[in-house]
Short mmCIF file of C-alpha atoms (C1' of nucleotides) in Angstrom, two decimals:
data_model
loop_
_atom_site.label_atom_id
_atom_site.label_comp_id
_atom_site.label_asym_id
_atom_site.label_seq_id
_atom_site.Cartn_x
_atom_site.Cartn_y
_atom_site.Cartn_z
CA MET P 30 -20.52 67.84 -78.78
CA SER P 31 -22.71 64.81 -79.44
CA ALA P 32 -23.70 66.31 -82.76
CA LEU P 33 -20.15 67.16 -83.80
CA PHE P 34 -18.81 65.09 -86.67
CA ALA P 35 -15.40 64.32 -85.23
CA PRO P 36 -14.78 60.58 -85.47
CA THR P 37 -11.92 60.05 -83.04
CA LEU P 38 -9.69 57.01 -82.86
CA LYS P 39 -8.35 55.42 -79.72
CA GLU P 40 -5.59 53.54 -81.44
CA ASN P 41 -2.79 54.79 -83.64
CA PRO P 42 -3.54 54.36 -87.33
CA THR P 43 -0.82 52.26 -88.98
CA GLU P 44 -0.50 54.46 -92.04
CA ALA P 45 0.52 57.49 -90.02
CA GLU P 46 4.27 57.74 -89.50
CA VAL P 47 4.49 61.28 -88.22
CA ILE P 48 2.79 62.56 -85.11
CA SER P 49 0.76 65.34 -86.76
CA HIS P 50 -0.71 62.90 -89.27
CA SER P 51 -1.55 60.41 -86.55
CA LEU P 52 -3.11 63.04 -84.30
CA MET P 53 -5.14 64.60 -87.09
CA LEU P 54 -6.59 61.19 -87.89
CA ARG P 55 -7.11 60.34 -84.23
CA ALA P 56 -8.70 63.68 -83.40
CA GLY P 57 -11.14 63.24 -86.27
CA MET P 58 -9.84 66.23 -88.23
CA ILE P 59 -9.05 64.45 -91.49
CA ARG P 60 -9.54 61.17 -93.31
CA GLN P 61 -7.73 59.86 -96.33
CA LEU P 62 -9.55 59.31 -99.61
CA SER P 63 -6.57 58.20 -101.67
CA SER P 64 -2.80 58.55 -101.51
CA GLY P 65 -2.11 62.22 -100.82
CA ILE P 66 -5.79 63.17 -100.97
CA TYR P 67 -7.71 64.00 -97.82
CA HIS P 68 -11.17 64.80 -96.57
CA ILE P 69 -11.03 67.78 -94.25
CA LEU P 70 -13.58 67.16 -91.50
CA PRO P 71 -15.24 69.90 -89.44
CA LEU P 72 -12.53 70.19 -86.77
CA GLY P 73 -9.81 70.28 -89.40
CA LEU P 74 -11.66 72.86 -91.43
CA ARG P 75 -12.21 75.13 -88.44
CA SER P 76 -8.51 75.19 -87.78
CA LEU P 77 -7.69 75.78 -91.43
CA GLU P 78 -10.18 78.64 -91.55
CA LYS P 79 -8.51 80.23 -88.55
CA ILE P 80 -5.15 80.11 -90.28
CA MET P 81 -6.63 81.42 -93.52
CA ASN P 82 -8.24 84.33 -91.75
CA ILE P 83 -5.01 85.28 -90.03
CA VAL P 84 -3.31 85.14 -93.41
CA ARG P 85 -6.03 87.34 -94.95
CA ARG P 86 -5.86 89.86 -92.14
CA GLU P 87 -2.10 90.32 -92.38
CA LEU P 88 -1.95 90.35 -96.17
CA ASN P 89 -4.76 92.86 -96.40
CA ARG P 90 -2.90 95.06 -93.92
CA ALA P 91 0.12 94.79 -96.19
CA ASP P 92 -1.95 96.06 -99.14
CA GLY P 93 -2.68 92.64 -100.57
CA GLN P 94 -5.96 92.19 -102.44
CA GLU P 95 -7.68 88.85 -102.48
CA LEU P 96 -8.98 87.35 -105.70
CA LEU P 97 -9.68 83.86 -106.98
CA LEU P 98 -7.98 82.46 -110.06
CA PRO P 99 -9.00 79.38 -112.06
CA ALA P 100 -7.61 76.04 -110.93
CA LEU P 101 -8.33 74.72 -114.40
CA GLN P 102 -5.70 76.13 -116.71
CA PRO P 103 -5.15 75.98 -120.48
CA GLY P 104 -1.88 74.33 -121.49
CA GLU P 105 -1.28 77.22 -123.87
CA LEU P 106 -0.19 79.49 -121.03
CA TRP P 107 2.28 76.93 -119.76
CA LYS P 108 3.71 76.49 -123.22
CA GLU P 109 4.35 80.23 -123.38
CA THR P 110 6.70 80.09 -120.42
CA GLY P 111 8.12 76.72 -121.38
CA ARG P 112 6.98 75.12 -118.16
CA TRP P 113 4.63 72.76 -119.99
CA ASP P 114 7.77 70.84 -120.90
CA ILE P 115 9.88 71.64 -117.85
CA TYR P 116 7.46 71.05 -114.99
CA GLY P 117 7.35 67.30 -115.49
CA PRO P 118 4.84 64.66 -114.45
CA GLU P 119 3.98 66.56 -111.29
CA LEU P 120 1.75 68.73 -113.45
CA ILE P 121 -1.62 67.03 -113.73
CA ARG P 122 -2.51 67.24 -117.40
CA PHE P 123 -5.49 66.18 -119.42
CA GLN P 124 -7.44 67.10 -122.51
CA ASP P 125 -10.92 68.49 -122.75
CA ARG P 126 -13.53 67.07 -125.14
CA ARG P 127 -12.03 69.06 -128.01
CA GLU P 128 -8.65 67.54 -127.25
CA ARG P 129 -7.12 70.77 -126.07
CA ASP P 130 -4.42 70.57 -123.41
CA PHE P 131 -5.30 71.56 -119.88
CA CYS P 132 -3.78 71.17 -116.45
CA LEU P 133 -4.78 71.57 -112.82
CA GLY P 134 -2.88 74.48 -111.34
CA PRO P 135 0.06 73.50 -109.13
CA THR P 136 0.91 77.22 -108.88
CA HIS P 137 -0.35 80.32 -110.67
CA GLU P 138 2.46 82.39 -112.15
CA GLU P 139 1.20 81.86 -115.69
CA VAL P 140 -2.41 82.62 -114.89
CA ILE P 141 -1.72 85.71 -112.82
CA THR P 142 0.71 87.00 -115.42
CA ASP P 143 -1.95 86.55 -118.04
CA ILE P 144 -4.46 88.71 -116.21
CA ALA P 145 -1.72 91.20 -115.39
CA ARG P 146 -0.63 91.60 -118.99
CA LYS P 147 -4.18 92.16 -120.08
CA GLU P 148 -5.08 94.71 -117.44
CA ILE P 149 -1.94 96.50 -116.29
CA ARG P 150 -1.07 99.30 -118.70
CA SER P 151 0.60 101.99 -116.67
CA TYR P 152 3.08 102.47 -113.86
CA ARG P 153 0.21 104.32 -112.16
CA GLN P 154 -1.39 100.93 -111.46
CA LEU P 155 1.70 99.76 -109.60
CA PRO P 156 2.63 98.40 -107.18
CA LEU P 157 -0.02 95.71 -107.11
CA LEU P 158 -0.22 92.79 -104.68
CA LEU P 159 -2.76 90.09 -105.55
CA TYR P 160 -3.35 86.89 -103.66
CA GLN P 161 -5.66 83.94 -103.43
CA ILE P 162 -6.25 81.01 -101.13
CA GLN P 163 -6.97 78.01 -103.25
CA THR P 164 -6.59 74.31 -103.75
CA LYS P 165 -3.46 73.37 -105.67
CA PHE P 166 -2.78 70.12 -107.46
CA ARG P 167 0.58 68.42 -107.73
CA ASP P 168 1.05 64.81 -108.64
CA GLU P 169 3.80 64.37 -106.05
CA ILE P 170 6.27 61.60 -106.68
CA ARG P 171 5.63 60.38 -103.21
CA PRO P 172 2.90 61.96 -101.12
CA ARG P 173 3.56 61.47 -97.42
CA PHE P 174 3.06 62.58 -93.85
CA GLY P 175 -0.65 63.26 -94.28
CA VAL P 176 -1.48 66.81 -95.31
CA MET P 177 2.19 67.73 -94.98
CA ARG P 178 2.86 66.64 -98.53
CA SER P 179 -0.31 65.86 -100.39
CA ARG P 180 -1.34 65.91 -104.01
CA GLU P 181 -4.22 68.28 -103.40
CA PHE P 182 -3.61 71.02 -100.87
CA ILE P 183 -4.70 74.50 -99.87
CA MET P 184 -2.17 77.20 -100.51
CA LYS P 185 -2.09 80.93 -100.22
CA ASP P 186 -0.22 82.42 -103.15
CA LEU P 187 0.44 86.10 -103.56
CA TYR P 188 2.02 87.79 -106.56
CA SER P 189 3.58 91.24 -106.53
CA PHE P 190 3.94 93.52 -109.53
CA ASP P 191 6.31 96.45 -109.46
CA ARG P 192 7.72 98.96 -111.92
CA ASP P 193 11.32 98.47 -110.91
CA GLN P 194 13.75 96.53 -108.77
CA GLU P 195 13.45 99.05 -105.97
CA GLY P 196 9.71 98.52 -105.83
CA LEU P 197 10.21 94.77 -105.74
CA GLN P 198 12.48 95.13 -102.72
CA ILE P 199 9.75 97.04 -100.93
CA SER P 200 7.06 94.49 -101.82
CA TYR P 201 9.34 91.65 -100.86
CA GLN P 202 10.10 93.21 -97.50
CA LYS P 203 6.39 93.83 -96.91
CA MET P 204 5.69 90.18 -97.45
CA TYR P 205 8.61 89.11 -95.33
CA ASP P 206 7.20 91.20 -92.51
CA ALA P 207 3.65 90.00 -93.12
CA TYR P 208 4.81 86.39 -92.96
CA SER P 209 6.50 87.05 -89.67
CA LYS P 210 3.28 88.48 -88.29
CA ILE P 211 1.22 85.62 -89.67
CA PHE P 212 3.24 82.86 -88.03
CA THR P 213 3.52 84.79 -84.80
CA ALA P 214 -0.25 85.32 -84.79
CA CYS P 215 -0.68 81.59 -85.30
CA GLY P 216 1.27 81.07 -82.11
CA LEU P 217 4.19 79.42 -83.87
CA GLU P 218 7.93 79.78 -83.55
CA TYR P 219 9.34 80.34 -87.01
CA ILE P 220 12.59 81.06 -88.70
CA ALA P 221 13.35 82.60 -92.10
CA VAL P 222 16.33 81.42 -94.11
CA ARG P 223 17.84 82.14 -97.53
CA ALA P 224 16.91 79.45 -100.01
CA ASP P 225 17.25 78.21 -103.54
CA SER P 226 14.59 79.25 -105.99
CA GLY P 227 14.03 75.83 -107.49
CA VAL P 228 11.50 75.30 -110.25
CA ILE P 229 9.77 78.64 -109.69
CA GLY P 230 12.86 80.47 -110.86
CA GLY P 231 14.08 83.94 -110.10
CA ASP P 232 16.63 85.55 -107.88
CA LEU P 233 16.37 86.03 -104.14
CA SER P 234 14.21 83.75 -102.04
CA HIS P 235 13.54 82.93 -98.42
CA GLU P 236 11.98 79.92 -96.76
CA PHE P 237 9.89 80.23 -93.63
CA LEU P 238 10.19 77.27 -91.30
CA ILE P 239 8.20 76.34 -88.25
CA ILE P 240 10.50 75.13 -85.52
CA ALA P 241 9.64 71.56 -84.52
CA ASP P 242 11.86 68.69 -83.42
CA SER P 243 10.39 66.44 -86.08
CA GLY P 244 11.14 68.90 -88.89
CA GLU P 245 12.79 67.58 -92.02
CA GLU P 246 15.15 70.49 -92.48
CA LYS P 247 18.11 71.27 -90.30
CA VAL P 248 18.59 74.94 -89.53
CA MET P 249 21.42 76.68 -87.81
CA LYS P 250 20.07 79.51 -85.73
CA CYS P 251 21.83 82.13 -83.69
CA PRO P 252 20.17 82.50 -80.29
CA LYS P 253 21.20 86.16 -80.01
CA CYS P 254 20.76 87.78 -83.38
CA LEU P 255 18.32 86.83 -86.13
CA THR P 256 20.86 85.04 -88.27
CA ALA P 257 19.79 81.65 -89.53
CA SER P 258 20.85 79.33 -92.29
CA THR P 259 20.16 75.91 -93.69
CA GLN P 260 23.88 75.44 -94.09
CA GLU P 261 26.59 75.03 -91.50
CA ILE P 262 28.00 78.35 -90.44
CA SER P 263 31.09 78.16 -88.29
CA HIS P 264 30.81 81.58 -86.70
CA CYS P 265 28.35 84.28 -86.50
CA PRO P 266 30.15 87.37 -87.81
CA GLU P 267 28.46 90.01 -85.73
CA CYS P 268 27.83 88.44 -82.36
CA GLN P 269 30.12 85.41 -82.08
CA ALA P 270 27.48 83.33 -80.39
CA GLU P 271 27.38 79.58 -80.91
CA MET P 272 24.88 78.67 -83.59
CA GLU P 273 22.34 76.19 -82.33
CA GLU P 274 20.90 73.46 -84.47
CA LYS P 275 17.15 73.36 -84.81
CA ARG P 276 14.80 71.46 -87.02
CA GLY P 277 12.10 73.06 -89.07
CA ILE P 278 9.19 72.40 -91.38
CA GLU P 279 8.96 74.58 -94.46
CA VAL P 280 5.57 76.27 -94.52
CA GLY P 281 6.22 79.36 -96.57
CA HIS P 282 8.45 80.43 -99.40
CA ILE P 283 8.90 83.86 -100.92
CA PHE P 284 10.64 84.55 -104.23
CA GLN P 285 11.84 87.52 -106.19
CA LEU P 286 10.97 86.49 -109.71
CA GLY P 287 12.08 89.58 -111.58
CA THR P 288 11.01 89.47 -115.22
CA LYS P 289 11.10 85.71 -115.81
CA TYR P 290 7.39 85.44 -116.44
CA SER P 291 6.61 88.95 -117.57
CA GLU P 292 9.18 88.71 -120.36
CA SER P 293 8.24 85.28 -121.60
CA MET P 294 4.56 86.19 -121.51
CA ARG P 295 5.03 89.76 -122.68
CA ALA P 296 3.52 91.44 -119.64
CA TYR P 297 4.59 95.04 -120.14
CA PHE P 298 3.53 98.38 -118.75
CA VAL P 299 4.32 101.93 -119.78
CA ASP P 300 6.59 103.65 -117.30
CA GLN P 301 6.71 107.32 -116.42
CA ASP P 302 9.34 107.91 -119.12
CA GLY P 303 6.91 106.64 -121.75
CA LYS P 304 8.87 103.47 -122.33
CA GLU P 305 7.45 99.97 -122.29
CA LYS P 306 8.98 97.78 -119.59
CA PRO P 307 8.35 94.28 -118.23
CA LEU P 308 6.58 93.99 -114.89
CA ILE P 309 8.89 93.11 -112.02
CA MET P 310 7.34 90.23 -110.16
CA GLY P 311 7.55 88.36 -106.89
CA CYS P 312 5.62 85.38 -105.63
CA TYR P 313 4.88 84.32 -102.07
CA GLY P 314 3.36 81.04 -100.91
CA ILE P 315 2.11 79.59 -97.65
CA GLY P 316 0.94 76.00 -97.30
CA ILE P 317 -2.17 76.35 -95.16
CA GLY P 318 -2.60 72.65 -94.39
CA ARG P 319 1.09 72.23 -93.84
CA THR P 320 1.05 75.11 -91.38
CA MET P 321 -1.70 73.32 -89.47
CA ALA P 322 0.32 70.10 -89.46
CA ALA P 323 3.47 71.95 -88.40
CA ALA P 324 1.54 73.56 -85.56
CA ILE P 325 0.69 70.10 -84.28
CA GLU P 326 4.25 68.86 -84.72
CA ALA P 327 5.36 71.77 -82.58
CA ASN P 328 2.54 71.56 -80.03
CA HIS P 329 1.56 68.14 -78.75
CA ASP P 330 2.20 65.63 -76.00
CA GLU P 331 1.48 61.94 -75.46
CA ASN P 332 -2.20 62.72 -74.90
CA GLY P 333 -2.84 64.71 -78.03
CA ILE P 334 -2.79 68.15 -79.60
CA LYS P 335 -2.04 71.33 -77.67
CA TRP P 336 -3.46 73.97 -80.00
CA PRO P 337 -2.13 77.48 -79.93
CA TRP P 338 -5.21 79.50 -79.00
CA ASN P 339 -5.60 81.39 -82.28
CA ILE P 340 -5.76 78.35 -84.52
CA ALA P 341 -7.62 75.91 -82.30
CA PRO P 342 -10.79 74.46 -83.87
CA TYR P 343 -12.64 75.47 -80.70
CA GLU P 344 -11.34 77.50 -77.80
CA ILE P 345 -13.14 75.98 -74.84
CA ILE P 346 -14.88 72.77 -73.91
CA VAL P 347 -17.14 72.54 -70.89
CA ILE P 348 -17.15 69.10 -69.29
CA PRO P 349 -19.83 68.03 -66.83
CA VAL P 350 -18.54 65.11 -64.78
CA LYS P 351 -21.79 63.96 -63.17
CA LEU P 352 -24.04 62.75 -65.94
CA LYS P 353 -27.07 61.82 -63.89
CA ASN P 354 -27.06 65.09 -62.05
CA GLN P 355 -29.45 67.52 -63.73
CA ALA P 356 -27.88 70.54 -62.05
CA SER P 357 -24.50 69.54 -63.46
CA ILE P 358 -25.88 69.25 -67.00
CA GLU P 359 -27.71 72.53 -66.81
CA LEU P 360 -24.69 74.31 -65.40
CA ALA P 361 -22.48 73.01 -68.21
CA GLU P 362 -24.93 74.11 -70.86
CA SER P 363 -25.42 77.48 -69.30
CA ILE P 364 -21.71 78.17 -68.87
CA SER P 365 -21.06 77.11 -72.43
CA GLN P 366 -23.78 79.47 -73.61
CA GLN P 367 -22.38 82.27 -71.48
CA LEU P 368 -18.96 81.86 -73.08
CA VAL P 369 -20.47 81.81 -76.56
CA ASP P 370 -22.40 84.98 -75.76
CA GLU P 371 -19.13 86.56 -74.72
CA GLY P 372 -17.66 85.76 -78.11
CA TYR P 373 -15.76 82.55 -77.39
CA GLU P 374 -15.91 79.38 -79.39
CA ALA P 375 -17.14 77.05 -76.71
CA ILE P 376 -18.99 73.76 -76.75
CA TRP P 377 -20.04 71.46 -73.95
CA ASP P 378 -19.73 67.72 -73.81
CA ASP P 379 -23.30 66.47 -73.57
CA ARG P 380 -22.47 62.83 -74.27
CA GLU P 381 -23.38 60.01 -71.92
CA VAL P 382 -19.86 58.74 -71.53
CA SER P 383 -17.63 58.50 -68.51
CA ALA P 384 -15.66 61.47 -67.24
CA GLY P 385 -12.39 59.80 -68.13
CA TYR P 386 -13.51 59.32 -71.70
CA LYS P 387 -14.35 63.01 -72.01
CA PHE P 388 -11.06 64.11 -70.52
CA LYS P 389 -9.07 61.87 -72.83
CA GLU P 390 -10.90 63.11 -75.87
CA ALA P 391 -10.67 66.76 -74.83
CA ASP P 392 -6.91 66.34 -74.48
CA LEU P 393 -6.69 64.55 -77.82
CA ILE P 394 -8.61 67.20 -79.75
CA GLY P 395 -6.62 69.80 -77.90
CA PHE P 396 -9.07 72.45 -76.72
CA PRO P 397 -6.85 75.16 -75.19
CA VAL P 398 -9.15 75.35 -72.16
CA GLN P 399 -11.32 72.79 -70.41
CA VAL P 400 -13.91 74.01 -67.94
CA ILE P 401 -14.75 71.12 -65.65
CA ILE P 402 -18.02 70.91 -63.75
CA GLY P 403 -17.35 68.50 -60.88
CA GLU P 404 -18.16 68.01 -57.20
CA LYS P 405 -16.84 71.41 -56.26
CA ALA P 406 -19.09 73.10 -58.77
CA LEU P 407 -22.21 71.46 -57.37
CA LYS P 408 -21.38 71.86 -53.70
CA ASN P 409 -19.41 75.09 -53.55
CA SER P 410 -19.98 76.70 -56.96
CA ILE P 411 -16.30 76.34 -57.81
CA LEU P 412 -15.38 75.68 -61.42
CA GLU P 413 -12.17 74.00 -62.41
CA ILE P 414 -10.19 75.20 -65.38
CA LYS P 415 -7.57 73.11 -67.06
CA ILE P 416 -5.10 74.73 -69.39
CA ARG P 417 -4.11 72.26 -72.10
CA SER P 418 -0.77 73.82 -73.01
CA ASN P 419 0.84 73.49 -69.60
CA GLY P 420 -1.54 71.16 -67.78
CA LYS P 421 -2.24 73.66 -65.02
CA ARG P 422 -5.54 73.51 -63.15
CA LEU P 423 -7.16 76.53 -61.55
CA ASP P 424 -10.30 77.02 -59.51
CA CYS P 425 -12.61 79.95 -59.98
CA THR P 426 -16.16 81.09 -59.43
CA ARG P 427 -18.52 81.56 -62.30
CA GLU P 428 -18.19 85.31 -61.91
CA GLN P 429 -14.41 85.05 -62.31
CA LEU P 430 -14.58 82.79 -65.34
CA THR P 431 -14.83 85.49 -68.00
CA ALA P 432 -11.83 87.37 -66.70
CA MET P 433 -9.78 84.21 -66.40
CA VAL P 434 -10.55 83.02 -69.91
CA LYS P 435 -9.77 86.46 -71.27
CA LYS P 436 -6.41 86.40 -69.55
CA MET P 437 -5.58 82.97 -70.94
CA LYS P 438 -6.47 84.05 -74.44
CA ASN P 439 -4.17 87.04 -74.17
CA ASP P 440 -1.28 85.00 -72.81
"C1'" C I 195 10.66 55.44 -111.06
"C1'" G I 196 14.24 52.18 -107.99
"C1'" G I 197 14.34 49.45 -103.15
"C1'" G I 198 11.34 47.40 -98.96
"C1'" G I 199 6.46 46.12 -96.54
"C1'" A I 200 1.09 45.38 -96.25
"C1'" G I 201 -4.15 44.27 -98.02
"C1'" U I 202 -8.93 39.20 -93.50
"C1'" A I 203 -15.68 43.23 -89.84
"C1'" G I 204 -15.54 50.62 -89.11
"C1'" C I 205 -10.19 50.51 -86.55
"C1'" G I 206 -5.92 47.42 -84.74
"C1'" C I 207 -4.56 42.43 -85.71
"C1'" A I 208 -4.21 36.61 -85.49
"C1'" G I 209 -5.06 32.59 -88.87
"C1'" C I 210 -1.49 31.21 -94.17
"C1'" A I 211 5.10 27.30 -93.49
"C1'" U I 212 1.54 21.70 -93.25
"C1'" G I 213 -5.61 23.48 -97.90
"C1'" G I 214 -11.19 21.14 -95.05
"C1'" G I 215 -14.91 25.40 -88.98
"C1'" A I 216 -13.58 33.02 -90.60
"C1'" G I 217 -11.54 34.32 -85.42
"C1'" C I 218 -9.59 38.00 -81.28
"C1'" G I 219 -9.41 43.10 -79.09
"C1'" C I 220 -11.59 47.88 -79.73
"C1'" A I 221 -15.81 50.32 -81.90
"C1'" C I 222 -21.26 49.82 -82.91
"C1'" U I 223 -26.70 48.11 -81.04
"C1'" C I 224 -29.74 46.56 -76.61
"C1'" G I 225 -30.00 45.78 -71.19
"C1'" C I 226 -27.99 46.46 -66.46
"C1'" U I 227 -23.74 48.83 -64.11
"C1'" U I 228 -20.21 52.79 -63.52
"C1'" G I 229 -19.38 58.04 -63.41
"C1'" G I 230 -12.33 62.73 -61.88
"C1'" G I 231 -8.65 60.01 -66.79
"C1'" G I 232 -10.84 55.86 -73.00
"C1'" U I 233 -15.86 51.82 -66.29
"C1'" G I 234 -17.62 46.59 -65.66
"C1'" C I 235 -20.89 42.41 -67.01
"C1'" G I 236 -24.26 40.03 -70.33
"C1'" A I 237 -26.61 39.51 -75.09
"C1'" G I 238 -26.29 40.94 -80.26
"C1'" U I 239 -25.19 43.30 -85.45
"C1'" G I 240 -21.47 43.30 -88.95
"C1'" G I 241 -16.76 40.08 -93.44
"C1'" U I 242 -17.70 38.54 -101.89
"C1'" C I 243 -10.58 37.18 -96.64
"C1'" G I 244 -8.33 43.81 -102.36
"C1'" G I 245 -9.68 41.98 -107.60
"C1'" C I 246 -9.32 38.41 -111.80
"C1'" G I 247 -7.76 33.70 -113.35
"C1'" G I 248 -5.57 28.81 -112.29
"C1'" U I 249 -4.50 24.04 -109.35
"C1'" U I 250 -7.78 20.84 -106.22
"C1'" C I 251 -13.27 16.83 -104.33
"C1'" A I 252 -12.22 21.37 -101.38
"C1'" A I 253 -8.47 27.79 -101.42
"C1'" A I 254 -8.01 33.39 -96.67
"C1'" U I 255 -4.17 29.42 -97.06
"C1'" C I 256 -0.80 26.88 -103.07
"C1'" C I 257 0.42 29.20 -108.32
"C1'" G I 258 0.01 33.39 -112.03
"C1'" C I 259 -1.60 38.25 -113.23
"C1'" U I 260 -3.45 42.79 -111.51
"C1'" C I 261 -5.14 46.95 -108.32
"C1'" U I 262 -4.47 49.76 -103.94
"C1'" C I 263 -2.02 51.56 -99.61
"C1'" C I 264 2.38 52.44 -96.48
"C1'" C I 265 7.82 53.13 -95.66
"C1'" C I 266 13.20 54.64 -97.64
"C1'" G I 267 15.45 57.79 -101.96
"C1'" A I 268 15.25 62.12 -105.98
"C1'" C I 269 10.96 66.74 -105.65
"C1'" C I 270 8.17 70.49 -102.83
"C1'" A I 271 3.98 74.83 -99.76
#
RNA sequence: CGGGGAGUAGCGCAGCAUGGGAGCGCACUCGCUUGGGGUGCGAGUGGUCGGCGGUUCAAAUCCGCUCUCCCCGACCA
């Protein structure tokens, strides 16, 4: 712990208006470099990596294949689809030394369609689901709320290619299901609602929102069935239950694009009937950093972050209370090592600071579990476990620790 | 881009109306102390007062320009 680069703050930073931003700064997860541009510090990165790996796992299970596309994109491609003129000043443009137009990718429809048109020849290559996790650049009119809306941010974007509308429906449903699994695996309550397609274009689209009181979007949700909407619905046709109003943070968006890009960029394949047809496309985004911020919005209290287990930067912190007691120190180190050997992400607080200081900081950073080495541990070999999410404290012996931690992880 | 606010030590701020010592709390360093909820005491380190120009014997303070950051609106993962 003493070696960990996690510069925490006792006081609330003035620039942070929303709780997730404030807590990320206070917990030493991020720092700002410029408006809408952030350093991701070790704790922040660990959490992001957890989310990214959950995303990878679920997308791979849904037949997605990961690749990495260029962030640096020639303006030519954007001129082909007309978005060079349409996208506006949000697109960060510049010229290279030969005065050719370039931009930093805010999204990758053009680039993925370019590789698709070059390499997809036959219906036999379809369906194809390609995704990447990459830094995107958007010169937002007004960056705000920390990593919630920044100018440089990590996004997962997946693109589906199908031979026909029927195939697109299948791919779309696969992604819809994968998204549901992703947010559930992150330990988050989410809701999916019909949405407008916006600048991306296309037909059907859904937004995925994380439920949090501080969310910017109002959602009407039926407590009985799965119906939800961003608009007011007077009655729920099937079940007649009262719709309840919730607030949500948009973290994912899926679109059925159809042939918007494949036609304008001439991305055709030869179908079974020997005819050339445009690829039917879909695109599917998740804001990784925004998901992390939303998780904090949904899981915190006045003392700090209450990480869902699966996306916590670390799972367990071991806190020795008695600093001058060698047995206490050794016990903390040994228990921490035991947990690591058992596959947990545990660290122990080896700093020469008061017990209260350690407790406050452990709560702030939001370790799901604190293992406290106090009087009882030294006299009666009883460890104390504090569960961050509900504040409960439990006693156990060292022999029982493994089983107890395992149980907490599974809950 | 329109409207509002702020730049003084790493962080949070006072000082500015009425020009003349650059201060407070936290953090940091050292010593002692304390050790179950950001211990206490003492001694220290650290600042071109966002930048440029002007007024003045003298500018953090007055005037002009400029840069940056934050908040509200249109946009979005």
